[in-house]
CSV table of C-alpha atoms and ligand atoms in Angstrom, one decimal:
chain,number,residue,atom,x,y,z
A,1,MET,CA,-1.0,280.8,32.0
A,2,ASP,CA,-0.4,280.6,28.3
A,3,GLN,CA,1.2,277.7,26.6
A,4,ASN,CA,4.6,279.3,26.1
A,5,THR,CA,4.8,280.3,29.8
A,6,ILE,CA,3.8,276.8,30.9
A,7,TRP,CA,6.6,275.3,28.8
A,8,LYS,CA,9.1,277.9,29.8
A,9,ASN,CA,8.5,277.1,33.5
A,10,THR,CA,8.5,273.4,32.8
A,11,LEU,CA,11.9,273.7,31.1
A,12,GLU,CA,13.2,275.8,34.0
A,13,GLU,CA,12.3,272.9,36.3
A,14,ILE,CA,13.9,270.4,34.1
A,15,LYS,CA,17.0,272.4,33.7
A,16,VAL,CA,18.0,272.0,37.3
A,17,SER,CA,17.6,268.2,37.2
A,18,VAL,CA,19.7,267.3,34.2
A,19,SER,CA,23.2,268.1,33.0
A,20,PRO,CA,23.7,271.2,30.8
A,21,SER,CA,24.6,269.0,27.8
A,22,VAL,CA,21.4,266.9,28.2
A,23,PHE,CA,19.4,270.0,28.5
A,24,GLN,CA,20.8,271.5,25.5
A,25,THR,CA,20.5,268.3,23.4
A,26,PHE,CA,17.1,267.3,24.3
A,27,PHE,CA,15.1,270.2,25.7
A,28,SER,CA,16.5,273.6,24.6
A,29,GLN,CA,14.8,273.4,21.3
A,30,SER,CA,11.6,271.6,22.4
A,31,VAL,CA,8.2,273.3,22.1
A,32,LEU,CA,4.9,272.7,23.7
A,33,LYS,CA,2.9,272.5,20.5
A,34,LYS,CA,-0.6,271.8,21.8
A,35,LYS,CA,-2.3,271.3,25.1
A,36,GLU,CA,-5.8,270.0,24.8
A,37,GLY,CA,-7.3,268.8,28.1
A,38,ASP,CA,-4.7,266.5,29.6
A,39,ILE,CA,-3.0,265.7,26.4
A,40,ALA,CA,0.2,267.7,25.8
A,41,THR,CA,2.0,267.5,22.4
A,42,ILE,CA,5.7,268.3,22.6
A,43,ALA,CA,7.7,268.9,19.4
A,44,PHE,CA,11.4,268.3,18.8
A,45,PRO,CA,13.6,269.3,16.0
A,46,ASN,CA,14.0,265.8,14.6
A,47,PRO,CA,12.5,262.3,14.9
A,48,TYR,CA,15.6,261.0,16.7
A,49,LEU,CA,15.5,263.5,19.5
A,50,ALA,CA,11.7,263.0,19.8
A,51,ASP,CA,12.2,259.3,20.0
A,52,LEU,CA,15.1,259.4,22.5
A,53,ALA,CA,13.3,262.0,24.6
A,54,GLN,CA,10.2,259.9,24.8
A,55,LYS,CA,12.3,256.8,25.8
A,56,ARG,CA,14.5,258.5,28.4
A,57,TYR,CA,12.7,261.6,29.7
A,58,TYR,CA,9.0,260.8,29.5
A,59,SER,CA,8.5,260.7,33.3
A,60,LEU,CA,10.8,263.7,33.9
A,61,LEU,CA,8.9,265.8,31.4
A,62,LYS,CA,5.6,264.5,32.7
A,63,SER,CA,6.2,265.3,36.3
A,64,ALA,CA,7.5,268.8,35.5
A,65,LEU,CA,4.6,269.5,33.3
A,66,ASP,CA,2.1,268.0,35.8
A,67,ASN,CA,3.6,270.2,38.4
A,68,GLN,CA,3.1,273.4,36.3
A,69,THR,CA,-0.4,272.6,35.1
A,70,LYS,CA,-1.6,270.8,38.3
A,71,ALA,CA,-2.9,268.0,36.0
A,72,ASN,CA,-2.2,264.4,35.1
A,73,ASN,CA,-1.0,264.8,31.6
A,74,SER,CA,-0.4,262.3,28.8
A,75,LEU,CA,2.5,263.3,26.6
A,76,LEU,CA,2.8,263.0,22.8
A,77,PHE,CA,6.1,263.4,21.1
A,78,ILE,CA,6.3,264.8,17.6
A,79,THR,CA,8.7,266.5,15.2
A,80,TYR,CA,8.4,270.0,14.0
A,81,LYS,CA,9.2,270.7,10.4
A,82,ARG,CA,11.4,273.7,11.0
A,83,PRO,CA,13.0,275.2,14.0
A,84,PRO,CA,10.6,277.8,15.5
A,85,GLU,CA,12.9,280.7,15.0
A,86,GLU,CA,12.9,280.1,11.2
A,87,LYS,CA,9.1,280.2,11.1
A,88,ASN,CA,8.5,283.6,12.7
A,89,GLY,CA,11.7,285.0,11.2
A,90,GLN,CA,13.4,285.7,14.5
A,91,PRO,CA,14.9,283.9,17.3
A,92,SER,CA,12.5,282.3,19.7
A,93,PRO,CA,12.5,284.2,23.0
A,94,LEU,CA,12.0,281.1,24.9
A,95,PHE,CA,15.3,279.3,24.5
A,96,ASP,CA,19.0,280.0,24.6
A,97,GLN,CA,20.4,279.9,21.2
A,98,VAL,CA,23.4,277.8,20.6
A,99,SER,CA,24.3,278.9,17.1
A,100,PRO,CA,24.9,282.3,15.5
A,101,LYS,CA,21.9,283.3,13.7
A,102,THR,CA,22.6,284.4,10.2
A,103,THR,CA,20.1,285.7,7.8
A,104,SER,CA,20.5,282.7,5.5
A,105,THR,CA,21.2,279.1,6.1
A,106,PRO,CA,23.9,277.3,4.2
A,107,THR,CA,21.2,275.4,2.4
A,108,SER,CA,19.6,278.5,1.0
A,109,SER,CA,22.7,280.5,0.3
A,110,ALA,CA,23.6,278.9,-3.0
A,111,PRO,CA,26.0,281.4,-4.6
A,112,THR,CA,25.4,282.4,-8.2
A,113,PHE,CA,28.9,281.4,-9.1
A,114,SER,CA,30.5,278.5,-7.3
A,115,PRO,CA,34.1,277.5,-7.7
A,116,PRO,CA,34.9,273.8,-8.1
A,117,LYS,CA,34.0,271.8,-5.0
A,118,PRO,CA,37.0,270.6,-3.1
A,119,PRO,CA,37.0,266.8,-2.7
A,120,SER,CA,35.3,265.8,0.5
A,121,ILE,CA,37.5,262.8,1.0
A,122,LEU,CA,34.9,260.9,3.0
A,123,HIS,CA,35.4,257.2,3.3
A,124,PRO,CA,32.5,255.3,1.7
A,125,LYS,CA,32.4,252.8,4.5
A,126,TYR,CA,31.7,255.3,7.2
A,127,ILE,CA,27.9,255.8,6.9
A,128,PHE,CA,24.9,255.9,9.2
A,129,ASN,CA,23.6,252.6,7.8
A,130,ASN,CA,26.3,250.6,9.4
A,131,TYR,CA,26.7,252.7,12.5
A,132,ILE,CA,25.3,250.9,15.5
A,133,VAL,CA,23.7,253.1,18.1
A,134,GLY,CA,23.6,252.1,21.8
A,135,ASN,CA,23.9,253.7,25.2
A,136,SER,CA,27.5,254.6,24.6
A,137,ASN,CA,26.9,256.8,21.6
A,138,ASN,CA,23.2,257.8,21.4
A,139,PHE,CA,23.7,261.3,22.5
A,140,ALA,CA,26.4,261.9,20.0
A,141,TYR,CA,24.2,260.2,17.4
A,142,ALA,CA,21.2,262.3,18.1
A,143,ALA,CA,23.3,265.5,18.0
A,144,ALA,CA,24.7,264.4,14.6
A,145,GLN,CA,21.2,263.8,13.3
A,146,ALA,CA,20.2,267.3,14.4
A,147,VAL,CA,23.2,268.7,12.5
A,148,VAL,CA,22.2,266.8,9.4
A,149,GLU,CA,18.7,268.3,9.7
A,150,ASN,CA,20.0,271.9,10.2
A,151,PRO,CA,23.6,272.3,9.3
A,152,GLY,CA,25.0,275.5,10.8
A,153,LEU,CA,22.0,276.0,12.9
A,154,ALA,CA,21.4,273.1,15.2
A,155,TYR,CA,24.7,272.8,17.1
A,156,ASN,CA,27.7,274.8,16.1
A,157,PRO,CA,30.3,273.6,16.6
A,158,LEU,CA,29.5,270.0,17.3
A,159,PHE,CA,32.4,268.7,19.4
A,160,ILE,CA,32.6,264.9,19.6
A,161,TRP,CA,35.2,263.4,22.0
A,162,GLY,CA,36.1,260.0,23.3
A,163,GLY,CA,38.9,257.4,23.5
A,164,VAL,CA,40.5,255.7,20.6
A,165,GLY,CA,38.5,253.4,18.4
A,166,VAL,CA,35.1,254.3,19.8
A,167,GLY,CA,33.7,255.5,16.5
A,168,LYS,CA,34.3,259.3,16.4
A,169,THR,CA,35.7,259.4,12.8
A,170,HIS,CA,32.9,257.0,11.7
A,171,LEU,CA,30.2,259.2,13.2
A,172,MET,CA,31.7,262.4,11.9
A,173,GLN,CA,32.0,261.1,8.3
A,174,ALA,CA,28.6,259.5,8.4
A,175,THR,CA,27.3,263.0,9.3
A,176,GLY,CA,29.2,264.4,6.4
A,177,HIS,CA,27.7,261.8,4.0
A,178,ALA,CA,24.2,262.5,5.2
A,179,ILE,CA,24.6,266.3,4.9
A,180,LEU,CA,25.8,265.9,1.3
A,181,GLU,CA,23.0,263.5,0.5
A,182,LYS,CA,20.5,266.2,1.5
A,183,ASN,CA,22.4,269.1,0.1
A,184,PRO,CA,24.7,267.9,-2.7
A,185,ASP,CA,25.8,271.5,-3.5
A,186,LEU,CA,27.4,272.2,-0.1
A,187,LYS,CA,31.2,272.5,0.0
A,188,LEU,CA,32.1,270.0,2.6
A,189,LEU,CA,35.6,269.0,3.6
A,190,TYR,CA,36.9,266.4,5.9
A,191,ALA,CA,40.5,266.8,7.1
A,192,SER,CA,42.5,265.5,10.1
A,193,ALA,CA,44.0,268.3,12.2
A,194,GLU,CA,47.3,266.9,11.2
A,195,THR,CA,46.6,267.4,7.5
A,196,PHE,CA,45.5,270.9,8.2
A,197,GLY,CA,48.7,271.7,10.1
A,198,ASN,CA,50.9,270.0,7.4
A,199,GLU,CA,49.2,271.9,4.6
A,200,LEU,CA,49.6,275.1,6.4
A,201,ILE,CA,53.3,274.6,6.8
A,202,ALA,CA,53.7,273.6,3.2
A,203,SER,CA,51.8,276.6,2.1
A,204,ILE,CA,54.1,278.9,4.0
A,205,GLN,CA,57.1,277.2,2.4
A,206,GLN,CA,55.5,277.5,-1.1
A,207,LYS,CA,54.2,281.0,-0.5
A,208,THR,CA,50.7,279.9,-1.1
A,209,VAL,CA,49.1,280.8,2.2
A,210,SER,CA,46.3,282.8,0.7
A,211,LYS,CA,45.3,279.7,-1.4
A,212,PHE,CA,45.4,277.7,1.8
A,213,LYS,CA,43.2,280.2,3.6
A,214,ASN,CA,40.7,280.3,0.7
A,215,LYS,CA,40.4,276.6,0.6
A,216,TYR,CA,39.3,276.4,4.2
A,217,ARG,CA,37.4,279.6,4.7
A,218,LYS,CA,35.1,279.0,1.7
A,219,LEU,CA,33.7,275.8,3.1
A,220,ASP,CA,30.0,275.3,4.1
A,221,VAL,CA,30.8,272.3,6.3
A,222,PHE,CA,34.2,271.6,7.8
A,223,LEU,CA,34.8,268.3,9.5
A,224,ILE,CA,38.1,268.4,11.4
A,225,ASP,CA,39.3,265.1,13.0
A,226,ASP,CA,41.5,264.7,16.1
A,227,ILE,CA,41.8,268.4,16.8
A,228,GLN,CA,44.0,267.6,19.9
A,229,PHE,CA,46.8,267.4,17.3
A,230,ILE,CA,47.1,271.2,17.2
A,231,ALA,CA,47.8,271.4,20.9
A,232,GLY,CA,51.1,273.1,21.5
A,233,LYS,CA,51.5,274.2,17.9
A,234,GLU,CA,51.2,277.9,18.1
A,235,TYR,CA,51.1,278.8,14.5
A,236,THR,CA,48.6,276.1,13.5
A,237,GLN,CA,46.4,277.2,16.4
A,238,GLU,CA,46.5,280.8,15.3
A,239,GLU,CA,45.5,279.9,11.7
A,240,PHE,CA,42.8,277.5,12.9
A,241,PHE,CA,41.4,280.2,15.2
A,242,HIS,CA,40.9,282.5,12.2
A,243,THR,CA,39.5,279.7,10.0
A,244,PHE,CA,37.1,278.7,12.7
A,245,ASN,CA,35.9,282.3,13.2
A,246,ALA,CA,35.4,282.9,9.5
A,247,LEU,CA,33.3,279.8,9.2
A,248,TYR,CA,31.4,280.3,12.4
A,249,MET,CA,30.5,283.9,11.7
A,250,ALA,CA,29.2,282.9,8.4
A,251,GLY,CA,27.0,280.3,10.0
A,252,LYS,CA,28.9,277.4,8.4
A,253,GLN,CA,28.8,274.0,10.2
A,254,ILE,CA,31.9,272.9,12.0
A,255,ILE,CA,32.3,269.4,13.5
A,256,LEU,CA,35.3,268.5,15.6
A,257,THR,CA,36.5,265.3,17.2
A,258,SER,CA,39.1,264.9,19.9
A,259,ASP,CA,40.3,262.4,22.4
A,260,LYS,CA,39.5,264.7,25.2
A,261,LYS,CA,36.9,267.4,26.0
A,262,PRO,CA,38.0,270.9,25.1
A,263,GLU,CA,39.0,272.1,28.6
A,264,GLU,CA,41.2,269.0,29.1
A,265,ILE,CA,43.3,269.4,26.0
A,266,GLN,CA,46.7,270.5,27.3
A,267,GLN,CA,48.4,273.4,25.6
A,268,LEU,CA,45.3,274.5,23.7
A,269,GLU,CA,44.8,278.3,23.8
A,270,ASP,CA,41.9,279.5,26.0
A,271,ARG,CA,40.3,281.3,23.1
A,272,LEU,CA,40.0,278.0,21.2
A,273,VAL,CA,38.8,276.1,24.2
A,274,SER,CA,36.0,278.6,24.6
A,275,ARG,CA,35.1,278.5,20.9
A,276,PHE,CA,34.9,274.7,21.0
A,277,GLN,CA,32.7,274.9,24.1
A,278,GLY,CA,30.4,277.3,22.4
A,279,GLY,CA,28.2,274.7,20.7
A,280,LEU,CA,27.5,271.3,21.9
A,281,THR,CA,30.0,268.9,23.4
A,282,VAL,CA,29.1,265.2,23.3
A,283,ASP,CA,31.1,262.1,24.2
A,284,ILE,CA,31.2,258.5,23.0
A,285,GLN,CA,32.0,255.8,25.5
A,286,HIS,CA,33.2,252.3,25.1
A,287,PRO,CA,30.3,250.2,23.9
A,288,ASP,CA,28.2,248.2,26.4
A,289,TYR,CA,27.4,244.5,26.0
A,290,GLU,CA,24.3,245.0,23.9
A,291,THR,CA,26.1,247.4,21.6
A,292,ARG,CA,29.1,245.1,21.3
A,293,LEU,CA,26.8,242.2,20.4
A,294,ALA,CA,25.0,244.3,17.7
A,295,ILE,CA,28.4,245.4,16.3
A,296,LEU,CA,29.6,241.8,16.1
A,297,LYS,CA,26.3,240.6,14.6
A,298,GLN,CA,26.7,243.2,11.8
A,299,TYR,CA,30.4,242.2,11.4
A,300,ILE,CA,29.6,238.5,11.0
A,301,SER,CA,26.8,239.1,8.5
A,302,GLU,CA,29.0,241.4,6.4
A,303,LYS,CA,31.8,238.9,6.4
A,304,ASN,CA,29.6,235.8,6.2
A,305,ILE,CA,31.0,234.2,9.3
A,306,SER,CA,29.2,231.3,10.9
A,307,ILE,CA,29.3,231.4,14.7
A,308,ASN,CA,27.1,229.7,17.3
A,309,PRO,CA,25.0,232.2,19.4
A,310,ASP,CA,26.4,231.1,22.7
A,311,ALA,CA,29.9,231.6,21.4
A,312,LEU,CA,29.0,235.0,20.1
A,313,ASN,CA,27.6,236.0,23.5
A,314,LEU,CA,30.7,234.8,25.3
A,315,PHE,CA,32.8,236.8,23.0
A,316,ALA,CA,30.7,240.0,23.4
A,317,THR,CA,30.8,239.5,27.2
A,318,THR,CA,34.6,239.0,27.4
A,319,VAL,CA,35.9,241.8,25.2
A,320,GLU,CA,35.2,244.9,27.1
A,321,SER,CA,37.0,247.4,24.9
A,322,ASN,CA,36.6,249.9,22.1
A,323,VAL,CA,35.0,249.0,18.7
A,324,ARG,CA,38.3,248.9,16.8
A,325,GLU,CA,39.8,246.4,19.3
A,326,ILE,CA,36.7,244.3,19.4
A,327,GLU,CA,36.8,243.9,15.6
A,328,GLY,CA,40.5,243.2,15.7
A,329,LYS,CA,40.1,240.5,18.3
A,330,PHE,CA,37.2,239.0,16.5
A,331,ARG,CA,39.3,238.9,13.3
A,332,GLU,CA,42.0,237.1,15.2
A,333,LEU,CA,39.4,234.6,16.5
A,334,THR,CA,38.2,233.9,12.9
A,335,LEU,CA,41.7,233.4,11.7
A,336,GLN,CA,42.6,231.1,14.5
A,337,THR,CA,39.5,229.0,14.0
A,338,SER,CA,39.8,228.9,10.2
A,339,SER,CA,42.9,226.8,10.6
A,340,GLN,CA,40.9,224.4,12.8
A,341,ASN,CA,38.8,223.4,9.9
A,342,ILE,CA,35.4,223.7,11.7
A,343,ALA,CA,32.1,224.6,10.0
A,344,GLN,CA,31.0,227.0,12.7
A,345,ILE,CA,32.8,228.9,15.5
A,346,ASN,CA,31.5,227.3,18.6
A,347,LEU,CA,31.7,228.0,22.4
A,348,ASN,CA,34.7,225.8,22.6
A,349,SER,CA,36.7,227.9,20.1
A,350,VAL,CA,35.9,231.1,22.0
A,351,GLN,CA,36.7,229.6,25.4
A,352,GLN,CA,40.0,228.4,24.0
A,353,PHE,CA,40.7,231.8,22.4
A,354,PHE,CA,40.4,233.5,25.7
A,355,GLY,CA,42.3,230.8,27.6
A,356,LEU,CA,39.1,229.9,29.5
A,357,LYS,CA,39.5,226.3,28.6
A,358,ALA,CA,42.4,223.9,27.8
A,359,LYS,CA,43.3,223.6,24.2
A,360,ILE,CA,42.3,220.5,22.2
A,361,GLY,CA,45.0,217.9,22.7
A,362,GLU,CA,46.0,219.3,26.1
A,363,THR,CA,44.7,217.4,29.1
A,364,LYS,CA,41.6,219.0,30.6
A,365,LYS,CA,42.6,220.9,33.7
A,366,ILE,CA,39.2,221.3,35.0
A,367,THR,CA,37.4,218.5,36.7
A,368,HIS,CA,33.8,218.6,37.9
A,369,ARG,CA,35.0,218.8,41.5
A,370,HIS,CA,37.1,221.8,40.7
A,371,ALA,CA,34.1,223.5,38.9
A,372,ILE,CA,31.8,222.8,41.8
A,373,SER,CA,34.2,224.2,44.3
A,374,LEU,CA,34.7,227.3,42.1
A,375,VAL,CA,30.9,227.9,42.0
A,376,SER,CA,30.6,227.4,45.8
A,377,LYS,CA,33.5,229.8,46.4
A,378,HIS,CA,32.2,232.4,44.1
A,379,PHE,CA,28.8,232.5,45.7
A,380,LYS,CA,30.3,232.0,49.2
A,381,ILE,CA,28.2,229.0,50.0
A,382,LYS,CA,29.0,225.5,51.3
A,383,THR,CA,29.4,222.8,48.7
A,384,SER,CA,27.1,220.6,50.8
A,385,ASP,CA,24.4,223.3,50.4
A,386,LEU,CA,25.0,223.6,46.7
A,387,LEU,CA,24.4,219.9,46.3
A,388,GLY,CA,21.7,219.8,48.9
A,389,LYS,CA,17.9,220.0,48.8
A,390,SER,CA,17.3,223.6,49.9
A,391,ARG,CA,15.2,225.7,47.4
A,392,LYS,CA,16.5,229.0,48.6
A,393,LYS,CA,16.8,231.4,45.7
A,394,ASP,CA,20.5,232.0,45.9
A,395,LEU,CA,21.3,228.4,46.2
A,396,VAL,CA,19.1,227.5,43.3
A,397,THR,CA,20.7,230.0,41.0
A,398,ALA,CA,24.2,228.8,42.0
A,399,ARG,CA,23.1,225.2,41.3
A,400,HIS,CA,21.7,226.1,37.9
A,401,ILE,CA,25.0,227.9,37.0
A,402,ALA,CA,26.9,224.8,38.1
A,403,ALA,CA,24.8,222.6,35.9
A,404,TYR,CA,25.3,225.0,33.0
A,405,LEU,CA,29.1,225.0,33.4
A,406,LEU,CA,29.3,221.2,33.7
A,407,ARG,CA,27.3,220.9,30.6
A,408,THR,CA,28.9,223.6,28.4
A,409,ASP,CA,32.5,223.6,29.6
A,410,LEU,CA,33.0,220.0,30.6
A,411,ASP,CA,30.6,218.4,28.1
A,412,LEU,CA,29.2,216.0,30.7
A,413,PRO,CA,26.0,214.2,29.9
A,414,LEU,CA,22.8,215.5,31.7
A,415,GLN,CA,22.4,212.3,33.7
A,416,GLU,CA,25.9,212.5,35.1
A,417,ILE,CA,25.4,216.1,36.0
A,418,GLY,CA,22.3,215.2,37.8
A,419,ARG,CA,24.2,212.6,39.8
A,420,ILE,CA,27.1,215.0,40.6
A,421,LEU,CA,24.6,217.7,41.7
A,422,GLY,CA,23.2,215.6,44.5
A,423,GLY,CA,21.1,213.1,42.6
A,424,ARG,CA,18.9,215.2,40.4
A,425,ASP,CA,16.7,214.1,37.5
A,426,HIS,CA,18.2,214.7,34.0
A,427,THR,CA,15.2,216.8,32.9
A,428,SER,CA,15.5,219.3,35.7
A,429,ILE,CA,19.2,219.6,34.8
A,430,MET,CA,18.2,220.2,31.2
A,431,HIS,CA,15.8,223.0,32.3
A,432,ALA,CA,18.5,224.5,34.5
A,433,VAL,CA,21.0,224.5,31.6
A,434,ASP,CA,18.4,226.1,29.2
A,435,LYS,CA,17.5,228.7,31.8
A,436,ILE,CA,21.0,229.8,32.3
A,437,LYS,CA,21.7,229.8,28.6
A,438,HIS,CA,18.8,232.2,28.2
A,439,LEU,CA,19.9,234.3,31.1
A,440,PHE,CA,23.4,234.5,29.8
A,441,SER,CA,22.3,236.4,26.8
A,442,THR,CA,19.7,238.6,28.6
A,443,ASN,CA,20.9,239.2,32.1
A,444,GLN,CA,24.1,241.1,32.7
A,445,GLN,CA,24.5,240.0,36.3
A,446,ILE,CA,24.4,236.3,35.5
A,447,ARG,CA,26.8,236.8,32.6
A,448,HIS,CA,29.2,238.6,34.9
A,449,GLU,CA,29.0,235.7,37.5
A,450,ILE,CA,29.7,233.1,34.9
A,451,VAL,CA,32.6,235.0,33.3
A,452,THR,CA,34.1,235.6,36.7
A,453,ILE,CA,33.9,231.9,37.6
A,454,ARG,CA,35.4,230.8,34.3
A,455,LYS,CA,38.4,233.1,34.8
A,456,ASN,CA,39.4,230.8,37.6
A,457,TYR,CA,39.4,227.6,35.7
B,1,LIG,P1,37.9,256.7,16.5
B,1,LIG,O1,37.8,257.8,15.4
B,1,LIG,O2,37.0,257.1,17.7
B,1,LIG,O3,39.2,256.3,16.9
B,1,LIG,P2,36.7,255.1,14.4
B,1,LIG,O4,35.6,255.9,14.0
B,1,LIG,O5,37.9,255.0,13.5
B,1,LIG,O6,37.2,255.4,15.9
B,1,LIG,O7,36.2,253.6,14.6
B,1,LIG,C1,37.0,252.4,14.7
B,1,LIG,C2,36.4,251.3,13.9
B,1,LIG,O8,35.2,250.8,14.6
B,1,LIG,C3,36.0,251.6,12.5
B,1,LIG,O9,36.2,250.5,11.7
B,1,LIG,C4,34.5,251.9,12.7
B,1,LIG,O10,33.8,251.6,11.5
B,1,LIG,C5,34.1,251.0,13.8
B,1,LIG,N1,33.0,251.5,14.6
B,1,LIG,C6,33.1,252.4,15.6
B,1,LIG,N2,31.9,252.6,16.2
B,1,LIG,C7,31.0,251.9,15.5
B,1,LIG,C8,29.6,251.7,15.6
B,1,LIG,N3,28.9,252.4,16.5
B,1,LIG,N4,29.0,250.9,14.7
B,1,LIG,C9,29.7,250.2,13.8
B,1,LIG,N5,31.0,250.3,13.7
B,1,LIG,C10,31.7,251.1,14.5
B,2,LIG,MG1,39.4,258.7,14.5
């Protein structure tokens, strides 16, 4: 079997075990570059895809390839310089193409005479440098990178959807910045769908519709934000459809964002839904704990805020929301603590902020007895077992968490905690507290247990 056939069969096998969007993002443009002995070199359109594919799909690729070649392969992941279809001048027969193939790419089609560029209106703050990538957005990020590498060719249109404040506009504009950095001559425009609609109406009133059409249909890259806005607006949809087609047919890159996936936008014409589905659709989810922590770390270093690591962890654990709300809540916290005149935001400030602990000046509601009983109840164990001698794993973990809570939330001395927890030595309490402190920042399960217990204070 030749290399192309091997890879084609391998991809067929993979296609049935991943979702269509994963297949399209990661595999549709991959190539088996070399196969020497048991070493297979697989090439991807850009380093991000190669890196992500290696991290996420190594074993999937290996088992499919092993299956096809009846060998125990080692895989190498590399980047190819140009998409294969550009090299041999025609579309690769191996893969479904996702973009219209034009004879020239936007990069190479510099016109002899170019009218003045429209302002791109990109926000300088929305760039890749400060865009944190995690599980919630790495698909969308990889797709955006592929578009930067090959505008108009990689994925067209690129449709990014997700709830409010998850980073759609930031990612879209960062993509715009990066495209312009590589190709400063491209005519790129960012507009919200609302602006598009309003300009259209104004142009009708002012009888300047052809100027309006010209402005949008002459672009090389069109970033249109919150496209759901045109739902139910018949005339705007009609005009957008023609703008979309004109750009698409000319191989120009279109990126759209929306709060829903195309087929779920109510009152959007079918012909637009199917156009939007014709490229790649990616979503952005709410950030997970690690991403929230990374976003907050970036925020505190930008704003020069001093916060103790335990306090930051607690904050990142407690606010399970979108990025905009996380930043908003954190701003609130810093405002609140700035009036308290403390050098560093500490665990206490964060606990108070979320109402997990009585405010300074109020009598402490929580006693050590109450804390111990909450821990026993949470783990469904008897208090006598929690304080007893058994070294059973579940009991030990519960005991360590109790020690941690008594230390961090009640500020009790180690010796006293040892006495409360059934007569234990203060050094073992110290180890227990350190251990849970560490687990709090590394182990999601433990973090969840602690936050749940604290909610009942
Ligand atoms: P959306 O368009 O999805 O409503 P935005 O792109 O406006 O969300 O993002 C809201 C805020 O959160 C912005 O200030 C943005 O810079 C920030 N933000 C969102 N995602 C990230 C991220 N992954 N890394 C850093 N900041 C982010
Ligand atoms: Mg937005």
